[in-house]
């Protein structure tokens, strides 16, 4: 089998590992929500990306989370799966499309999560984020266009408790220079799906 001259051997190895890892992930938790979001016209994180979100949620011990996404079903499922049943965790799902919000509600209900495990807000996501309580959240997952990244990062600095994390779906590093972040913030990019940029505070 010939090797592509355009991709260094080390990068090919990483891509192969990502493909093999994706094949090992049980997608049954997310597949239905992803399919419904696709029918409504929005992409959702693949299984490996969703599991990475789940891992970050677990490591941060997230009990209060915010999900800003055109289709919040898959990320919300990942966050609540990390918390586990009976944890009292609550995820706030924000999108300006009520159809995708209802799809997320259906996905969480189908997964057995009680109605109290999520809040659903149909409005402009960044405007809502500006009104949320500072220091009240452990995790913020955001799927936003490049031009909104700086605003999301700056808001996350205030929304998240110490030890919290911002997960940006997509490869957004290096972060914009005007993003308001403390000096101790750490940025990591994971090579899963379309990329995952994690900012720990």
PDB file of C-alpha atoms in Angstrom:
ATOM      1  CA  UNK A   1       0.000   0.000   0.000  1.00  0.00           C
ATOM      2  CA  UNK A   2       1.501   3.337  -1.008  1.00  0.00           C
ATOM      3  CA  UNK A   3       1.880   6.103   1.538  1.00  0.00           C
ATOM      4  CA  UNK A   4       0.741   9.638   0.891  1.00  0.00           C
ATOM      5  CA  UNK A   5       3.752  11.957   0.399  1.00  0.00           C
ATOM      6  CA  UNK A   6       1.701  14.892   1.676  1.00  0.00           C
ATOM      7  CA  UNK A   7       1.314  13.631   5.240  1.00  0.00           C
ATOM      8  CA  UNK A   8       4.357  13.061   7.489  1.00  0.00           C
ATOM      9  CA  UNK A   9       4.659   9.545   8.904  1.00  0.00           C
ATOM     10  CA  UNK A  10       4.047  10.749  12.450  1.00  0.00           C
ATOM     11  CA  UNK A  11       0.824  12.470  11.377  1.00  0.00           C
ATOM     12  CA  UNK A  12      -0.343   9.372   9.482  1.00  0.00           C
ATOM     13  CA  UNK A  13       0.211   7.331  12.626  1.00  0.00           C
ATOM     14  CA  UNK A  14      -1.923   9.771  14.606  1.00  0.00           C
ATOM     15  CA  UNK A  15      -4.690   9.650  12.008  1.00  0.00           C
ATOM     16  CA  UNK A  16      -4.639   5.846  12.039  1.00  0.00           C
ATOM     17  CA  UNK A  17      -4.855   5.836  15.826  1.00  0.00           C
ATOM     18  CA  UNK A  18      -7.800   8.243  15.724  1.00  0.00           C
ATOM     19  CA  UNK A  19      -9.610   6.005  13.218  1.00  0.00           C
ATOM     20  CA  UNK A  20      -8.972   2.876  15.272  1.00  0.00           C
ATOM     21  CA  UNK A  21     -10.055   4.631  18.455  1.00  0.00           C
ATOM     22  CA  UNK A  22     -13.263   5.856  16.815  1.00  0.00           C
ATOM     23  CA  UNK A  23     -14.071   2.287  15.875  1.00  0.00           C
ATOM     24  CA  UNK A  24     -13.834   1.207  19.516  1.00  0.00           C
ATOM     25  CA  UNK A  25     -16.323   3.775  20.815  1.00  0.00           C
ATOM     26  CA  UNK A  26     -19.864   2.633  21.498  1.00  0.00           C
ATOM     27  CA  UNK A  27     -21.955   5.128  19.548  1.00  0.00           C
ATOM     28  CA  UNK A  28     -25.327   3.804  20.696  1.00  0.00           C
ATOM     29  CA  UNK A  29     -25.734   6.606  23.251  1.00  0.00           C
ATOM     30  CA  UNK A  30     -25.358   9.329  20.631  1.00  0.00           C
ATOM     31  CA  UNK A  31     -26.379   7.891  17.245  1.00  0.00           C
ATOM     32  CA  UNK A  32     -30.094   8.662  17.444  1.00  0.00           C
ATOM     33  CA  UNK A  33     -29.561  12.259  18.608  1.00  0.00           C
ATOM     34  CA  UNK A  34     -26.965  12.810  15.885  1.00  0.00           C
ATOM     35  CA  UNK A  35     -29.266  11.408  13.206  1.00  0.00           C
ATOM     36  CA  UNK A  36     -32.168  13.598  14.304  1.00  0.00           C
ATOM     37  CA  UNK A  37     -29.952  16.694  14.340  1.00  0.00           C
ATOM     38  CA  UNK A  38     -28.752  15.849  10.832  1.00  0.00           C
ATOM     39  CA  UNK A  39     -32.341  15.544   9.620  1.00  0.00           C
ATOM     40  CA  UNK A  40     -32.954  19.032  10.986  1.00  0.00           C
ATOM     41  CA  UNK A  41     -29.883  20.333   9.158  1.00  0.00           C
ATOM     42  CA  UNK A  42     -27.118  20.538  11.773  1.00  0.00           C
ATOM     43  CA  UNK A  43     -23.994  18.499  12.365  1.00  0.00           C
ATOM     44  CA  UNK A  44     -23.237  16.933  15.751  1.00  0.00           C
ATOM     45  CA  UNK A  45     -19.975  15.686  17.253  1.00  0.00           C
ATOM     46  CA  UNK A  46     -18.948  12.191  16.185  1.00  0.00           C
ATOM     47  CA  UNK A  47     -18.760   9.421  18.782  1.00  0.00           C
ATOM     48  CA  UNK A  48     -15.083   9.928  19.641  1.00  0.00           C
ATOM     49  CA  UNK A  49     -15.580  13.678  20.092  1.00  0.00           C
ATOM     50  CA  UNK A  50     -18.643  13.060  22.260  1.00  0.00           C
ATOM     51  CA  UNK A  51     -16.661  10.627  24.404  1.00  0.00           C
ATOM     52  CA  UNK A  52     -13.903  13.226  24.746  1.00  0.00           C
ATOM     53  CA  UNK A  53     -16.492  15.741  25.987  1.00  0.00           C
ATOM     54  CA  UNK A  54     -17.705  13.080  28.388  1.00  0.00           C
ATOM     55  CA  UNK A  55     -14.153  12.580  29.669  1.00  0.00           C
ATOM     56  CA  UNK A  56     -13.630  16.306  30.271  1.00  0.00           C
ATOM     57  CA  UNK A  57     -16.990  16.489  32.048  1.00  0.00           C
ATOM     58  CA  UNK A  58     -15.950  13.584  34.241  1.00  0.00           C
ATOM     59  CA  UNK A  59     -12.522  15.015  35.038  1.00  0.00           C
ATOM     60  CA  UNK A  60     -14.009  18.363  36.034  1.00  0.00           C
ATOM     61  CA  UNK A  61     -16.742  16.701  38.081  1.00  0.00           C
ATOM     62  CA  UNK A  62     -19.266  18.776  36.176  1.00  0.00           C
ATOM     63  CA  UNK A  63     -22.604  19.113  37.941  1.00  0.00           C
ATOM     64  CA  UNK A  64     -23.618  22.415  36.362  1.00  0.00           C
ATOM     65  CA  UNK A  65     -22.876  22.798  32.673  1.00  0.00           C
ATOM     66  CA  UNK A  66     -23.787  24.975  29.714  1.00  0.00           C
ATOM     67  CA  UNK A  67     -24.048  23.715  26.142  1.00  0.00           C
ATOM     68  CA  UNK A  68     -24.109  26.310  23.359  1.00  0.00           C
ATOM     69  CA  UNK A  69     -24.644  24.517  20.077  1.00  0.00           C
ATOM     70  CA  UNK A  70     -26.876  24.587  17.002  1.00  0.00           C
ATOM     71  CA  UNK A  71     -27.777  20.990  17.960  1.00  0.00           C
ATOM     72  CA  UNK A  72     -27.133  20.463  21.683  1.00  0.00           C
ATOM     73  CA  UNK A  73     -28.417  16.888  21.985  1.00  0.00           C
ATOM     74  CA  UNK A  74     -25.162  14.943  21.614  1.00  0.00           C
ATOM     75  CA  UNK A  75     -23.001  17.198  23.841  1.00  0.00           C
ATOM     76  CA  UNK A  76     -25.721  17.273  26.504  1.00  0.00           C
ATOM     77  CA  UNK A  77     -25.939  13.484  26.484  1.00  0.00           C
ATOM     78  CA  UNK A  78     -22.166  13.261  26.917  1.00  0.00           C
ATOM     79  CA  UNK A  79     -22.163  15.674  29.858  1.00  0.00           C
ATOM     80  CA  UNK A  80     -24.985  13.884  31.671  1.00  0.00           C
ATOM     81  CA  UNK A  81     -23.472  10.466  30.966  1.00  0.00           C
ATOM     82  CA  UNK A  82     -20.309  11.621  32.742  1.00  0.00           C
ATOM     83  CA  UNK A  83     -22.270  12.752  35.781  1.00  0.00           C
ATOM     84  CA  UNK A  84     -24.187   9.508  36.039  1.00  0.00           C
ATOM     85  CA  UNK A  85     -27.763   8.812  37.159  1.00  0.00           C
ATOM     86  CA  UNK A  86     -28.948  10.421  40.348  1.00  0.00           C
ATOM     87  CA  UNK A  87     -26.089  12.939  40.388  1.00  0.00           C
ATOM     88  CA  UNK A  88     -28.352  15.967  40.240  1.00  0.00           C
ATOM     89  CA  UNK A  89     -26.301  17.345  37.353  1.00  0.00           C
ATOM     90  CA  UNK A  90     -28.007  19.962  35.194  1.00  0.00           C
ATOM     91  CA  UNK A  91     -27.034  21.042  31.697  1.00  0.00           C
ATOM     92  CA  UNK A  92     -28.362  24.279  30.217  1.00  0.00           C
ATOM     93  CA  UNK A  93     -28.920  23.805  26.469  1.00  0.00           C
ATOM     94  CA  UNK A  94     -28.960  26.988  24.418  1.00  0.00           C
ATOM     95  CA  UNK A  95     -29.718  27.368  20.718  1.00  0.00           C
ATOM     96  CA  UNK A  96     -31.747  29.809  18.679  1.00  0.00           C
ATOM     97  CA  UNK A  97     -33.552  26.981  16.860  1.00  0.00           C
ATOM     98  CA  UNK A  98     -36.514  25.630  18.858  1.00  0.00           C
ATOM     99  CA  UNK A  99     -36.667  22.494  16.680  1.00  0.00           C
ATOM    100  CA  UNK A 100     -33.146  21.498  17.668  1.00  0.00           C
ATOM    101  CA  UNK A 101     -33.952  22.314  21.269  1.00  0.00           C
ATOM    102  CA  UNK A 102     -36.930  19.981  21.173  1.00  0.00           C
ATOM    103  CA  UNK A 103     -34.752  17.309  19.559  1.00  0.00           C
ATOM    104  CA  UNK A 104     -32.297  17.629  22.451  1.00  0.00           C
ATOM    105  CA  UNK A 105     -35.155  17.334  24.944  1.00  0.00           C
ATOM    106  CA  UNK A 106     -36.341  14.147  23.210  1.00  0.00           C
ATOM    107  CA  UNK A 107     -32.821  12.680  23.152  1.00  0.00           C
ATOM    108  CA  UNK A 108     -32.297  13.231  26.881  1.00  0.00           C
ATOM    109  CA  UNK A 109     -35.735  11.839  27.691  1.00  0.00           C
ATOM    110  CA  UNK A 110     -35.063   8.745  25.537  1.00  0.00           C
ATOM    111  CA  UNK A 111     -31.774   8.217  27.389  1.00  0.00           C
ATOM    112  CA  UNK A 112     -33.683   8.112  30.677  1.00  0.00           C
ATOM    113  CA  UNK A 113     -32.667  11.498  32.073  1.00  0.00           C
ATOM    114  CA  UNK A 114     -35.326  13.242  34.187  1.00  0.00           C
ATOM    115  CA  UNK A 115     -36.719  16.568  33.010  1.00  0.00           C
ATOM    116  CA  UNK A 116     -34.882  18.266  35.871  1.00  0.00           C
ATOM    117  CA  UNK A 117     -31.515  17.324  34.346  1.00  0.00           C
ATOM    118  CA  UNK A 118     -31.693  20.053  31.701  1.00  0.00           C
ATOM    119  CA  UNK A 119     -32.852  23.574  31.016  1.00  0.00           C
ATOM    120  CA  UNK A 120     -33.731  24.500  27.445  1.00  0.00           C
ATOM    121  CA  UNK A 121     -33.411  28.074  26.244  1.00  0.00           C
ATOM    122  CA  UNK A 122     -34.402  29.075  22.705  1.00  0.00           C
ATOM    123  CA  UNK A 123     -32.679  32.415  22.132  1.00  0.00           C
ATOM    124  CA  UNK A 124     -29.491  33.956  20.783  1.00  0.00           C
ATOM    125  CA  UNK A 125     -26.873  31.848  22.609  1.00  0.00           C
ATOM    126  CA  UNK A 126     -24.266  34.521  23.314  1.00  0.00           C
ATOM    127  CA  UNK A 127     -26.873  36.944  24.596  1.00  0.00           C
ATOM    128  CA  UNK A 128     -28.143  34.267  26.977  1.00  0.00           C
ATOM    129  CA  UNK A 129     -24.597  33.432  28.086  1.00  0.00           C
ATOM    130  CA  UNK A 130     -24.085  37.063  29.045  1.00  0.00           C
ATOM    131  CA  UNK A 131     -27.023  36.784  31.465  1.00  0.00           C
ATOM    132  CA  UNK A 132     -26.023  33.535  33.194  1.00  0.00           C
ATOM    133  CA  UNK A 133     -24.674  33.718  36.734  1.00  0.00           C
ATOM    134  CA  UNK A 134     -20.930  34.202  37.076  1.00  0.00           C
ATOM    135  CA  UNK A 135     -18.984  31.450  38.811  1.00  0.00           C
ATOM    136  CA  UNK A 136     -21.943  29.051  38.740  1.00  0.00           C
ATOM    137  CA  UNK A 137     -20.751  26.440  36.227  1.00  0.00           C
ATOM    138  CA  UNK A 138     -18.157  23.679  35.980  1.00  0.00           C
ATOM    139  CA  UNK A 139     -18.203  23.195  32.218  1.00  0.00           C
ATOM    140  CA  UNK A 140     -19.065  25.134  29.088  1.00  0.00           C
ATOM    141  CA  UNK A 141     -19.282  23.285  25.775  1.00  0.00           C
ATOM    142  CA  UNK A 142     -19.586  25.567  22.756  1.00  0.00           C
ATOM    143  CA  UNK A 143     -19.949  24.921  19.045  1.00  0.00           C
ATOM    144  CA  UNK A 144     -19.635  28.420  17.587  1.00  0.00           C
ATOM    145  CA  UNK A 145     -18.165  30.007  14.450  1.00  0.00           C
ATOM    146  CA  UNK A 146     -14.631  31.427  14.538  1.00  0.00           C
ATOM    147  CA  UNK A 147     -15.815  35.032  14.862  1.00  0.00           C
ATOM    148  CA  UNK A 148     -17.598  34.177  18.139  1.00  0.00           C
ATOM    149  CA  UNK A 149     -14.721  32.313  19.796  1.00  0.00           C
ATOM    150  CA  UNK A 150     -13.172  35.355  21.475  1.00  0.00           C
ATOM    151  CA  UNK A 151     -16.490  36.330  23.058  1.00  0.00           C
ATOM    152  CA  UNK A 152     -17.162  32.780  24.271  1.00  0.00           C
ATOM    153  CA  UNK A 153     -13.680  32.427  25.758  1.00  0.00           C
ATOM    154  CA  UNK A 154     -13.960  35.753  27.554  1.00  0.00           C
ATOM    155  CA  UNK A 155     -17.392  34.870  28.935  1.00  0.00           C
ATOM    156  CA  UNK A 156     -16.216  31.420  30.048  1.00  0.00           C
ATOM    157  CA  UNK A 157     -13.572  33.077  32.215  1.00  0.00           C
ATOM    158  CA  UNK A 158     -16.384  34.555  34.315  1.00  0.00           C
ATOM    159  CA  UNK A 159     -19.000  31.798  34.076  1.00  0.00           C
ATOM    160  CA  UNK A 160     -16.760  28.943  35.189  1.00  0.00           C
ATOM    161  CA  UNK A 161     -15.676  28.093  38.693  1.00  0.00           C
ATOM    162  CA  UNK A 162     -11.998  27.559  39.438  1.00  0.00           C
ATOM    163  CA  UNK A 163     -11.022  24.196  37.977  1.00  0.00           C
ATOM    164  CA  UNK A 164     -13.720  24.402  35.320  1.00  0.00           C
ATOM    165  CA  UNK A 165     -13.239  23.852  31.603  1.00  0.00           C
ATOM    166  CA  UNK A 166     -14.337  25.329  28.303  1.00  0.00           C
ATOM    167  CA  UNK A 167     -14.658  22.841  25.453  1.00  0.00           C
ATOM    168  CA  UNK A 168     -14.752  24.409  21.996  1.00  0.00           C
ATOM    169  CA  UNK A 169     -15.902  22.030  19.279  1.00  0.00           C
ATOM    170  CA  UNK A 170     -13.468  22.585  16.418  1.00  0.00           C
ATOM    171  CA  UNK A 171      -9.788  23.417  16.266  1.00  0.00           C
ATOM    172  CA  UNK A 172      -9.630  27.018  17.476  1.00  0.00           C
ATOM    173  CA  UNK A 173      -6.086  27.241  18.848  1.00  0.00           C
ATOM    174  CA  UNK A 174      -4.274  29.527  19.077  1.00  0.00           C
ATOM    175  CA  UNK A 175      -7.080  31.457  20.700  1.00  0.00           C
ATOM    176  CA  UNK A 176      -7.730  35.057  19.590  1.00  0.00           C
ATOM    177  CA  UNK A 177      -5.396  37.575  21.195  1.00  0.00           C
ATOM    178  CA  UNK A 178      -8.318  39.627  22.495  1.00  0.00           C
ATOM    179  CA  UNK A 179      -9.780  36.680  24.425  1.00  0.00           C
ATOM    180  CA  UNK A 180      -9.913  37.499  28.113  1.00  0.00           C
ATOM    181  CA  UNK A 181      -8.176  34.610  29.865  1.00  0.00           C
ATOM    182  CA  UNK A 182      -6.235  34.396  33.113  1.00  0.00           C
ATOM    183  CA  UNK A 183      -2.519  33.648  32.905  1.00  0.00           C
ATOM    184  CA  UNK A 184      -2.971  30.199  34.443  1.00  0.00           C
ATOM    185  CA  UNK A 185      -5.402  29.022  31.734  1.00  0.00           C
ATOM    186  CA  UNK A 186      -4.191  26.025  29.745  1.00  0.00           C
ATOM    187  CA  UNK A 187      -5.180  25.269  26.132  1.00  0.00           C
ATOM    188  CA  UNK A 188      -5.143  21.742  24.680  1.00  0.00           C
ATOM    189  CA  UNK A 189      -6.216  20.614  21.213  1.00  0.00           C
ATOM    190  CA  UNK A 190      -7.378  17.029  20.781  1.00  0.00           C
ATOM    191  CA  UNK A 191      -7.234  15.525  17.260  1.00  0.00           C
ATOM    192  CA  UNK A 192     -10.719  14.031  17.295  1.00  0.00           C
ATOM    193  CA  UNK A 193     -13.452  14.727  14.771  1.00  0.00           C
ATOM    194  CA  UNK A 194     -13.100  18.281  13.496  1.00  0.00           C
ATOM    195  CA  UNK A 195     -10.865  19.017  16.476  1.00  0.00           C
ATOM    196  CA  UNK A 196     -11.591  19.796  20.093  1.00  0.00           C
ATOM    197  CA  UNK A 197     -10.073  22.801  21.849  1.00  0.00           C
ATOM    198  CA  UNK A 198     -10.090  22.534  25.642  1.00  0.00           C
ATOM    199  CA  UNK A 199      -9.368  25.486  27.912  1.00  0.00           C
ATOM    200  CA  UNK A 200      -8.917  24.633  31.586  1.00  0.00           C
ATOM    201  CA  UNK A 201      -9.169  27.438  34.114  1.00  0.00           C
TER     202      UNK A 201
END
